[in-house]
PDB file of C-alpha atoms in Angstrom:
ATOM      1  CA  MET A 338     -16.425  79.241  21.555  1.00  0.00           C
ATOM      2  CA  GLU A 339     -12.879  79.920  20.472  1.00  0.00           C
ATOM      3  CA  TRP A 340     -11.383  82.792  18.506  1.00  0.00           C
ATOM      4  CA  ILE A 341     -10.121  81.803  15.043  1.00  0.00           C
ATOM      5  CA  LYS A 342      -7.128  83.740  13.739  1.00  0.00           C
ATOM      6  CA  CYS A 343      -7.780  85.614  10.482  1.00  0.00           C
ATOM      7  CA  VAL A 344      -5.350  83.839   8.169  1.00  0.00           C
ATOM      8  CA  GLU A 345      -5.777  82.365   4.711  1.00  0.00           C
ATOM      9  CA  GLY A 346      -7.701  79.106   4.850  1.00  0.00           C
ATOM     10  CA  HIS A 347      -9.305  79.940   8.218  1.00  0.00           C
ATOM     11  CA  MET A 348     -11.594  82.825   7.287  1.00  0.00           C
ATOM     12  CA  PRO A 349     -15.378  82.685   7.842  1.00  0.00           C
ATOM     13  CA  GLU A 350     -16.020  81.839   4.178  1.00  0.00           C
ATOM     14  CA  ASP A 351     -13.762  78.776   4.563  1.00  0.00           C
ATOM     15  CA  ASP A 352     -16.071  77.342   7.272  1.00  0.00           C
ATOM     16  CA  GLU A 353     -18.432  74.645   5.940  1.00  0.00           C
ATOM     17  CA  ARG A 354     -21.318  76.114   7.984  1.00  0.00           C
ATOM     18  CA  TYR A 355     -21.261  79.148   5.665  1.00  0.00           C
ATOM     19  CA  LYS A 356     -21.046  77.270   2.374  1.00  0.00           C
ATOM     20  CA  ASP A 357     -22.937  79.076  -0.442  1.00  0.00           C
ATOM     21  CA  LYS A 358     -23.555  82.180   1.715  1.00  0.00           C
ATOM     22  CA  LYS A 359     -22.989  85.656   0.265  1.00  0.00           C
ATOM     23  CA  ILE A 360     -23.169  87.494   3.604  1.00  0.00           C
ATOM     24  CA  ILE A 361     -21.731  86.081   6.834  1.00  0.00           C
ATOM     25  CA  ASN A 362     -22.314  87.599  10.312  1.00  0.00           C
ATOM     26  CA  VAL A 363     -19.555  86.949  12.861  1.00  0.00           C
ATOM     27  CA  LEU A 364     -17.883  88.481  15.909  1.00  0.00           C
ATOM     28  CA  VAL A 365     -14.431  89.945  15.307  1.00  0.00           C
ATOM     29  CA  THR A 366     -11.615  91.359  17.358  1.00  0.00           C
ATOM     30  CA  THR A 367      -9.496  94.077  15.749  1.00  0.00           C
ATOM     31  CA  ASP A 368      -5.938  95.288  16.066  1.00  0.00           C
ATOM     32  CA  ARG A 369      -7.375  98.192  18.116  1.00  0.00           C
ATOM     33  CA  GLY A 370      -8.784  95.813  20.734  1.00  0.00           C
ATOM     34  CA  MET A 371     -12.429  96.263  19.688  1.00  0.00           C
ATOM     35  CA  VAL A 372     -14.823  93.302  19.711  1.00  0.00           C
ATOM     36  CA  THR A 373     -17.955  93.680  17.578  1.00  0.00           C
ATOM     37  CA  LYS A 374     -20.324  91.981  15.156  1.00  0.00           C
ATOM     38  CA  VAL A 375     -19.436  92.547  11.515  1.00  0.00           C
ATOM     39  CA  GLN A 376     -20.485  91.181   8.138  1.00  0.00           C
ATOM     40  CA  ARG A 377     -18.288  89.495   5.576  1.00  0.00           C
ATOM     41  CA  TYR A 378     -19.535  90.182   2.012  1.00  0.00           C
ATOM     42  CA  LYS A 379     -18.927  88.093  -1.089  1.00  0.00           C
ATOM     43  CA  TYR A 380     -18.011  90.408  -3.976  1.00  0.00           C
ATOM     44  CA  ASP A 381     -17.410  87.810  -6.680  1.00  0.00           C
ATOM     45  CA  GLU A 382     -16.458  84.131  -6.860  1.00  0.00           C
ATOM     46  CA  THR A 383     -13.090  84.646  -5.142  1.00  0.00           C
ATOM     47  CA  THR A 384     -13.234  88.028  -3.368  1.00  0.00           C
ATOM     48  CA  TRP A 385     -14.597  88.735   0.134  1.00  0.00           C
ATOM     49  CA  PHE A 386     -14.677  92.024   2.060  1.00  0.00           C
ATOM     50  CA  TRP A 387     -15.325  92.960   5.693  1.00  0.00           C
ATOM     51  CA  GLY A 388     -18.219  95.346   6.361  1.00  0.00           C
ATOM     52  CA  ARG A 389     -17.531  98.826   7.693  1.00  0.00           C
ATOM     53  CA  ILE A 390     -15.191  98.636  10.653  1.00  0.00           C
ATOM     54  CA  ASN A 391     -12.105 100.497  11.891  1.00  0.00           C
ATOM     55  CA  GLY A 392      -8.915  98.513  12.165  1.00  0.00           C
ATOM     56  CA  ASP A 393      -7.599  95.226  10.844  1.00  0.00           C
ATOM     57  CA  MET A 394      -9.343  91.993  11.772  1.00  0.00           C
ATOM     58  CA  ARG A 395      -7.203  89.780  14.014  1.00  0.00           C
ATOM     59  CA  ALA A 396      -9.638  86.945  14.809  1.00  0.00           C
ATOM     60  CA  TRP A 397     -13.275  85.929  14.384  1.00  0.00           C
ATOM     61  CA  MET A 398     -15.819  83.586  15.958  1.00  0.00           C
ATOM     62  CA  LEU A 399     -19.369  82.416  15.377  1.00  0.00           C
ATOM     63  CA  LEU A 400     -22.176  84.516  16.818  1.00  0.00           C
ATOM     64  CA  PRO A 401     -23.534  83.078  20.073  1.00  0.00           C
ATOM     65  CA  GLU A 402     -27.051  81.651  20.231  1.00  0.00           C
ATOM     66  CA  PRO A 403     -29.649  84.314  21.130  1.00  0.00           C
ATOM     67  CA  TYR A 404     -30.995  84.421  24.669  1.00  0.00           C
ATOM     68  CA  ARG A 405     -34.261  82.519  25.089  1.00  0.00           C
ATOM     69  CA  GLY A 406     -35.968  83.603  28.285  1.00  0.00           C
TER      70      GLY A 406
END
């Protein structure tokens, strides 16, 4: 998996895999160097917000597949 820079046109909601979703779970890396899972919430037809997290989002990626042992 590759990190995707958080810029207009390349946000999680722009990814076809998340079409028609109102909540999107992804991994993010912040300007403080933290890597964590966070949710992206759809507020209205054009507005999205990040869930609670400290720092500015620099990049995101899909969540990995869960371990199947």
